[in-house]
């Protein structure tokens, strides 16, 4: 795969991911059932956004792998301090 083809595929993936994240956030904003947010949580800000929308629990996979245990600690503290 050439560099330009790779860049095009990466850009398409990013656009699709952004659309899916927007859809997820709209769903969470309108959902009245307890939901566990999983996927797309790569930073503390991603987790805090879910907490603000009322999600009681987030699950870390890839974000934990890339950011390490510090992310887990920060997200846990944010979850304890949520309104």
mmCIF file of C-alpha atoms in Angstrom:
data_model
loop_
_atom_site.group_PDB
_atom_site.id
_atom_site.type_symbol
_atom_site.label_atom_id
_atom_site.label_comp_id
_atom_site.label_asym_id
_atom_site.label_seq_id
_atom_site.Cartn_x
_atom_site.Cartn_y
_atom_site.Cartn_z
ATOM 1 C CA UNK A 1 0.000 0.000 0.000
ATOM 2 C CA UNK A 2 1.498 3.318 -1.027
ATOM 3 C CA UNK A 3 1.867 6.237 1.371
ATOM 4 C CA UNK A 4 -0.978 8.204 -0.255
ATOM 5 C CA UNK A 5 -3.324 5.196 -0.180
ATOM 6 C CA UNK A 6 -2.510 4.656 3.471
ATOM 7 C CA UNK A 7 -3.164 8.325 4.254
ATOM 8 C CA UNK A 8 -6.495 8.158 2.422
ATOM 9 C CA UNK A 9 -7.559 5.034 4.310
ATOM 10 C CA UNK A 10 -6.518 6.590 7.598
ATOM 11 C CA UNK A 11 -8.514 9.738 6.833
ATOM 12 C CA UNK A 12 -11.609 7.697 5.921
ATOM 13 C CA UNK A 13 -11.266 5.737 9.164
ATOM 14 C CA UNK A 14 -10.972 8.967 11.178
ATOM 15 C CA UNK A 15 -14.096 10.412 9.535
ATOM 16 C CA UNK A 16 -16.055 7.231 10.242
ATOM 17 C CA UNK A 17 -14.824 7.144 13.833
ATOM 18 C CA UNK A 18 -15.869 10.774 14.371
ATOM 19 C CA UNK A 19 -19.362 10.009 13.047
ATOM 20 C CA UNK A 20 -19.663 6.990 15.350
ATOM 21 C CA UNK A 21 -18.491 8.988 18.364
ATOM 22 C CA UNK A 22 -21.024 11.731 17.607
ATOM 23 C CA UNK A 23 -23.760 9.101 17.368
ATOM 24 C CA UNK A 24 -22.655 7.533 20.655
ATOM 25 C CA UNK A 25 -22.679 10.875 22.473
ATOM 26 C CA UNK A 26 -26.153 11.720 21.151
ATOM 27 C CA UNK A 27 -27.421 8.311 22.271
ATOM 28 C CA UNK A 28 -25.913 8.694 25.732
ATOM 29 C CA UNK A 29 -27.434 12.141 26.059
ATOM 30 C CA UNK A 30 -30.928 10.770 25.373
ATOM 31 C CA UNK A 31 -30.641 7.368 27.093
ATOM 32 C CA UNK A 32 -32.448 6.775 30.367
ATOM 33 C CA UNK A 33 -30.986 3.336 31.084
ATOM 34 C CA UNK A 34 -27.685 2.696 32.860
ATOM 35 C CA UNK A 35 -25.008 2.262 30.210
ATOM 36 C CA UNK A 36 -21.384 1.147 30.407
ATOM 37 C CA UNK A 37 -19.352 3.263 27.998
ATOM 38 C CA UNK A 38 -16.682 1.228 26.255
ATOM 39 C CA UNK A 39 -14.566 2.075 23.245
ATOM 40 C CA UNK A 40 -13.183 5.399 22.140
ATOM 41 C CA UNK A 41 -12.039 6.334 25.634
ATOM 42 C CA UNK A 42 -8.440 7.278 25.069
ATOM 43 C CA UNK A 43 -8.101 10.248 27.430
ATOM 44 C CA UNK A 44 -9.418 11.526 30.727
ATOM 45 C CA UNK A 45 -11.477 14.076 28.793
ATOM 46 C CA UNK A 46 -13.211 11.266 26.862
ATOM 47 C CA UNK A 47 -14.202 9.604 30.144
ATOM 48 C CA UNK A 48 -15.289 12.873 31.760
ATOM 49 C CA UNK A 49 -17.534 13.583 28.774
ATOM 50 C CA UNK A 50 -19.293 10.237 29.314
ATOM 51 C CA UNK A 51 -19.645 10.951 33.039
ATOM 52 C CA UNK A 52 -21.212 14.352 32.272
ATOM 53 C CA UNK A 53 -23.767 12.550 30.098
ATOM 54 C CA UNK A 54 -24.720 10.343 33.034
ATOM 55 C CA UNK A 55 -22.814 7.168 32.271
ATOM 56 C CA UNK A 56 -22.068 5.511 35.635
ATOM 57 C CA UNK A 57 -19.178 3.332 34.425
ATOM 58 C CA UNK A 58 -16.538 3.464 31.685
ATOM 59 C CA UNK A 59 -14.391 0.611 30.483
ATOM 60 C CA UNK A 60 -10.814 1.174 29.301
ATOM 61 C CA UNK A 61 -9.057 -0.999 26.742
ATOM 62 C CA UNK A 62 -6.900 0.673 24.127
ATOM 63 C CA UNK A 63 -6.626 3.883 26.132
ATOM 64 C CA UNK A 64 -5.150 1.871 28.999
ATOM 65 C CA UNK A 65 -2.673 0.159 26.672
ATOM 66 C CA UNK A 66 -1.444 3.443 25.186
ATOM 67 C CA UNK A 67 -1.667 5.711 28.235
ATOM 68 C CA UNK A 68 -0.850 3.210 30.966
ATOM 69 C CA UNK A 69 -2.131 2.878 34.520
ATOM 70 C CA UNK A 70 -2.102 6.636 35.091
ATOM 71 C CA UNK A 71 -5.195 6.921 32.893
ATOM 72 C CA UNK A 72 -6.993 4.353 35.026
ATOM 73 C CA UNK A 73 -6.160 6.292 38.168
ATOM 74 C CA UNK A 74 -7.296 9.612 36.675
ATOM 75 C CA UNK A 75 -10.556 8.159 35.333
ATOM 76 C CA UNK A 76 -11.317 6.473 38.662
ATOM 77 C CA UNK A 77 -10.820 9.770 40.511
ATOM 78 C CA UNK A 78 -13.001 11.597 37.977
ATOM 79 C CA UNK A 79 -15.712 8.948 38.400
ATOM 80 C CA UNK A 80 -15.660 9.358 42.163
ATOM 81 C CA UNK A 81 -15.916 13.136 41.859
ATOM 82 C CA UNK A 82 -18.713 13.204 39.286
ATOM 83 C CA UNK A 83 -21.828 15.155 40.258
#
